[in-house]
Amino acid sequence: HYIDLGCGTGELLLPLSSYFKTSVGVDPDEDMLRVATKKMKNQNISNVILIQSIAEDYLTSLPENLALDLVTSGRSFHWMKQEIVVKEVYA
């Protein structure tokens, strides 16, 4: 599984999504996700799921046995509660 935390408009998420069966973009900003959705449609990308949430809440809701192949956080990591995010990613 590939997850982009704080995916914004999909700058990192959309190009990397082609390497995964399913990719997830998580961002709290509805406007950013709206732009990412338009980009997905324009680029004919159908394997991405966009979720409106903060990274910390999304990560703590994942099943414990879920294997994460890649987690990215482009320009957004400094906005997150880093200790929670790192703990959940490496759990």
C-alpha positions as a Markdown table, in Angstrom:
| # | Residue | x | y | z |
|---|---|---|---|---|
| 1 | His | 0.0 | 0.0 | 0.0 |
| 2 | Tyr | 1.1 | 3.5 | -0.8 |
| 3 | Ile | -0.1 | 6.4 | 1.3 |
| 4 | Asp | 0.7 | 10.1 | 0.8 |
| 5 | Leu | 0.0 | 12.1 | 4.0 |
| 6 | Gly | -0.8 | 15.7 | 3.4 |
| 7 | Cys | -1.1 | 14.9 | -0.3 |
| 8 | Gly | -2.4 | 18.4 | -1.2 |
| 9 | Thr | -3.1 | 18.6 | -4.9 |
| 10 | Gly | -1.4 | 15.3 | -5.6 |
| 11 | Glu | 2.0 | 16.5 | -6.8 |
| 12 | Leu | 3.8 | 13.5 | -5.3 |
| 13 | Leu | 0.8 | 11.1 | -5.0 |
| 14 | Leu | -0.3 | 11.0 | -8.6 |
| 15 | Pro | 3.0 | 10.3 | -10.3 |
| 16 | Leu | 3.9 | 7.6 | -7.8 |
| 17 | Ser | 0.5 | 6.0 | -7.9 |
| 18 | Ser | 1.4 | 4.3 | -11.2 |
| 19 | Tyr | 3.7 | 2.0 | -9.2 |
| 20 | Phe | 1.0 | 0.6 | -6.9 |
| 21 | Lys | -2.3 | -1.2 | -7.4 |
| 22 | Thr | -4.0 | 1.2 | -5.0 |
| 23 | Ser | -2.7 | 4.5 | -3.5 |
| 24 | Val | -4.3 | 6.7 | -0.8 |
| 25 | Gly | -4.0 | 10.4 | -0.5 |
| 26 | Val | -4.8 | 12.0 | 2.8 |
| 27 | Asp | -5.3 | 15.7 | 3.4 |
| 28 | Pro | -7.5 | 17.8 | 5.7 |
| 29 | Asp | -8.2 | 20.5 | 3.1 |
| 30 | Glu | -11.2 | 19.9 | 0.9 |
| 31 | Asp | -10.1 | 22.4 | -1.7 |
| 32 | Met | -6.7 | 20.6 | -2.1 |
| 33 | Leu | -8.5 | 17.3 | -2.6 |
| 34 | Arg | -10.8 | 18.9 | -5.1 |
| 35 | Val | -7.8 | 20.0 | -7.2 |
| 36 | Ala | -6.3 | 16.5 | -6.9 |
| 37 | Thr | -9.6 | 14.9 | -8.0 |
| 38 | Lys | -9.6 | 17.1 | -11.2 |
| 39 | Lys | -6.0 | 16.2 | -11.9 |
| 40 | Met | -6.9 | 12.5 | -11.5 |
| 41 | Lys | -9.7 | 12.9 | -14.0 |
| 42 | Asn | -7.5 | 14.8 | -16.5 |
| 43 | Gln | -4.7 | 12.2 | -16.2 |
| 44 | Asn | -7.1 | 9.3 | -16.3 |
| 45 | Ile | -5.9 | 8.0 | -12.9 |
| 46 | Ser | -8.3 | 5.5 | -11.3 |
| 47 | Asn | -6.2 | 3.7 | -8.6 |
| 48 | Val | -6.1 | 6.6 | -6.1 |
| 49 | Ile | -8.4 | 7.0 | -3.1 |
| 50 | Leu | -8.6 | 10.5 | -1.6 |
| 51 | Ile | -9.5 | 10.9 | 2.0 |
| 52 | Gln | -10.2 | 14.1 | 3.9 |
| 53 | Ser | -8.6 | 13.6 | 7.3 |
| 54 | Ile | -5.6 | 14.7 | 9.3 |
| 55 | Ala | -2.7 | 12.2 | 9.0 |
| 56 | Glu | -2.7 | 11.3 | 12.7 |
| 57 | Asp | -6.4 | 10.3 | 12.7 |
| 58 | Tyr | -6.1 | 8.4 | 9.4 |
| 59 | Leu | -3.0 | 6.4 | 10.6 |
| 60 | Thr | -4.5 | 5.5 | 13.9 |
| 61 | Ser | -7.5 | 4.0 | 12.1 |
| 62 | Leu | -5.6 | 1.6 | 9.9 |
| 63 | Pro | -5.6 | -2.1 | 10.7 |
| 64 | Glu | -2.6 | -3.1 | 12.7 |
| 65 | Asn | -1.6 | -5.8 | 10.3 |
| 66 | Leu | -1.7 | -3.6 | 7.2 |
| 67 | Ala | 1.7 | -3.6 | 5.4 |
| 68 | Leu | 2.7 | -0.2 | 4.1 |
| 69 | Asp | 5.1 | -0.3 | 1.2 |
| 70 | Leu | 5.6 | 3.4 | 1.0 |
| 71 | Val | 4.5 | 6.4 | 3.0 |
| 72 | Thr | 5.3 | 9.9 | 1.7 |
| 73 | Ser | 4.7 | 13.4 | 3.1 |
| 74 | Gly | 6.1 | 16.0 | 0.7 |
| 75 | Arg | 5.8 | 19.5 | 2.1 |
| 76 | Ser | 3.4 | 18.7 | 4.8 |
| 77 | Phe | 5.3 | 16.8 | 7.6 |
| 78 | His | 6.1 | 20.0 | 9.5 |
| 79 | Trp | 2.3 | 20.6 | 10.0 |
| 80 | Met | 1.7 | 17.2 | 11.6 |
| 81 | Lys | 2.2 | 15.9 | 15.1 |
| 82 | Gln | 5.4 | 14.2 | 13.9 |
| 83 | Glu | 5.9 | 11.9 | 16.9 |
| 84 | Ile | 2.5 | 10.4 | 16.4 |
| 85 | Val | 3.0 | 10.0 | 12.6 |
| 86 | Val | 6.4 | 8.4 | 12.9 |
| 87 | Lys | 5.2 | 6.0 | 15.6 |
| 88 | Glu | 2.2 | 4.9 | 13.6 |
| 89 | Val | 4.2 | 4.5 | 10.3 |
| 90 | Tyr | 6.8 | 2.3 | 12.0 |
| 91 | Ala | 4.3 | 0.4 | 14.2 |
